[in-house]
PDB file of C-alpha atoms in Angstrom:
ATOM      1  CA  MET A   1      27.715  -1.350 -14.228  1.00 58.00           C
ATOM      2  CA  LYS A   2      25.505   0.878 -12.079  1.00 74.00           C
ATOM      3  CA  ARG A   3      27.204   2.924  -9.441  1.00 76.00           C
ATOM      4  CA  LYS A   4      26.050   2.685  -5.861  1.00 80.00           C
ATOM      5  CA  ILE A   5      23.654   5.440  -4.865  1.00 79.00           C
ATOM      6  CA  ASN A   6      24.570   6.917  -1.498  1.00 80.00           C
ATOM      7  CA  LEU A   7      22.246   9.774  -0.610  1.00 80.00           C
ATOM      8  CA  ARG A   8      24.066  10.389   2.684  1.00 87.00           C
ATOM      9  CA  ASP A   9      27.294  11.283   0.898  1.00 88.00           C
ATOM     10  CA  PRO A  10      27.434  15.089   0.625  1.00 88.00           C
ATOM     11  CA  GLU A  11      29.623  14.752  -2.479  1.00 89.00           C
ATOM     12  CA  PHE A  12      27.101  12.534  -4.278  1.00 85.00           C
ATOM     13  CA  GLU A  13      25.442  14.196  -7.230  1.00 88.00           C
ATOM     14  CA  PRO A  14      22.910  11.904  -8.906  1.00 87.00           C
ATOM     15  CA  THR A  15      22.514  11.917 -12.651  1.00 89.00           C
ATOM     16  CA  ASP A  16      19.158  12.688 -14.221  1.00 93.00           C
ATOM     17  CA  GLU A  17      18.662   8.960 -14.829  1.00 91.00           C
ATOM     18  CA  GLU A  18      19.392   8.139 -11.174  1.00 88.00           C
ATOM     19  CA  ILE A  19      16.954  10.830 -10.023  1.00 90.00           C
ATOM     20  CA  LYS A  20      14.340   9.363 -12.348  1.00 93.00           C
ATOM     21  CA  GLU A  21      14.926   5.868 -10.912  1.00 89.00           C
ATOM     22  CA  LEU A  22      14.772   7.165  -7.326  1.00 88.00           C
ATOM     23  CA  MET A  23      11.527   9.032  -7.948  1.00 92.00           C
ATOM     24  CA  HIS A  24       9.987   6.045  -9.715  1.00 94.00           C
ATOM     25  CA  SER A  25      10.936   3.770  -6.818  1.00 91.00           C
ATOM     26  CA  ALA A  26       9.623   6.201  -4.200  1.00 91.00           C
ATOM     27  CA  PHE A  27       6.288   6.685  -5.942  1.00 94.00           C
ATOM     28  CA  ALA A  28       5.939   2.936  -6.525  1.00 95.00           C
ATOM     29  CA  GLN A  29       6.384   2.368  -2.786  1.00 93.00           C
ATOM     30  CA  VAL A  30       3.815   5.050  -1.955  1.00 95.00           C
ATOM     31  CA  ARG A  31       1.354   3.541  -4.429  1.00 94.00           C
ATOM     32  CA  ALA A  32       1.885   0.035  -3.039  1.00 95.00           C
ATOM     33  CA  LYS A  33       1.357   1.194   0.551  1.00 96.00           C
ATOM     34  CA  ARG A  34      -1.814   3.090  -0.379  1.00 96.00           C
ATOM     35  CA  GLU A  35      -3.192   0.076  -2.250  1.00 97.00           C
ATOM     36  CA  ALA A  36      -2.406  -2.175   0.723  1.00 97.00           C
ATOM     37  CA  ARG A  37      -4.259   0.201   3.084  1.00 97.00           C
ATOM     38  CA  GLU A  38      -7.230   0.335   0.713  1.00 98.00           C
ATOM     39  CA  ARG A  39      -7.324  -3.485   0.523  1.00 98.00           C
ATOM     40  CA  ALA A  40      -7.159  -3.714   4.324  1.00 98.00           C
ATOM     41  CA  VAL A  41     -10.072  -1.288   4.692  1.00 98.00           C
ATOM     42  CA  ALA A  42     -12.108  -3.147   2.062  1.00 98.00           C
ATOM     43  CA  ASP A  43     -11.373  -6.468   3.800  1.00 98.00           C
ATOM     44  CA  GLU A  44     -12.427  -5.025   7.165  1.00 98.00           C
ATOM     45  CA  ILE A  45     -15.676  -3.692   5.711  1.00 97.00           C
ATOM     46  CA  SER A  46     -16.398  -7.038   4.043  1.00 97.00           C
ATOM     47  CA  ALA A  47     -15.709  -8.887   7.288  1.00 97.00           C
ATOM     48  CA  ARG A  48     -18.034  -6.594   9.259  1.00 97.00           C
ATOM     49  CA  VAL A  49     -20.806  -6.908   6.676  1.00 97.00           C
ATOM     50  CA  ALA A  50     -20.440 -10.695   6.621  1.00 96.00           C
ATOM     51  CA  LYS A  51     -20.470 -10.858  10.431  1.00 96.00           C
ATOM     52  CA  ARG A  52     -23.596  -8.703  10.636  1.00 95.00           C
ATOM     53  CA  TRP A  53     -25.303 -10.802   7.962  1.00 94.00           C
ATOM     54  CA  MET A  54     -24.452 -14.033   9.817  1.00 94.00           C
ATOM     55  CA  GLU A  55     -25.710 -12.588  13.112  1.00 93.00           C
ATOM     56  CA  GLN A  56     -28.999 -11.572  11.527  1.00 92.00           C
ATOM     57  CA  ARG A  57     -29.407 -14.990   9.906  1.00 91.00           C
ATOM     58  CA  ALA A  58     -28.808 -16.672  13.271  1.00 88.00           C
ATOM     59  CA  LYS A  59     -31.617 -14.771  15.018  1.00 82.00           C
ATOM     60  CA  PRO A  60     -34.750 -16.912  15.171  1.00 75.00           C
ATOM     61  CA  GLY A  61     -37.943 -15.503  13.744  1.00 67.00           C
ATOM     62  CA  GLN A  62     -36.289 -13.097  11.324  1.00 58.00           C
ATOM     63  CA  THR A  63     -36.207 -13.366   7.575  1.00 53.00           C
TER      64      THR A  63
END
C-alpha cells in the first residue's frame, strides 16, 4: 500500500520513487496546461480567420 505523501510535514522524507512520481505528475500537469493554451490560441486564430473570410465573402462585388 502506498503511503500518503504530505509535503507540508517537515518530518516527511520522500523516497526516490516518490520523488520520481511527484516530478512526473508535476511535469505532466505543466505539459497539459501548455497544450491547452496552445489549442486555445490555435482555436482563436482559426475563429478570426474564419470570421474574416466570411466577412469578405459577404461583401458584394468582391471575389
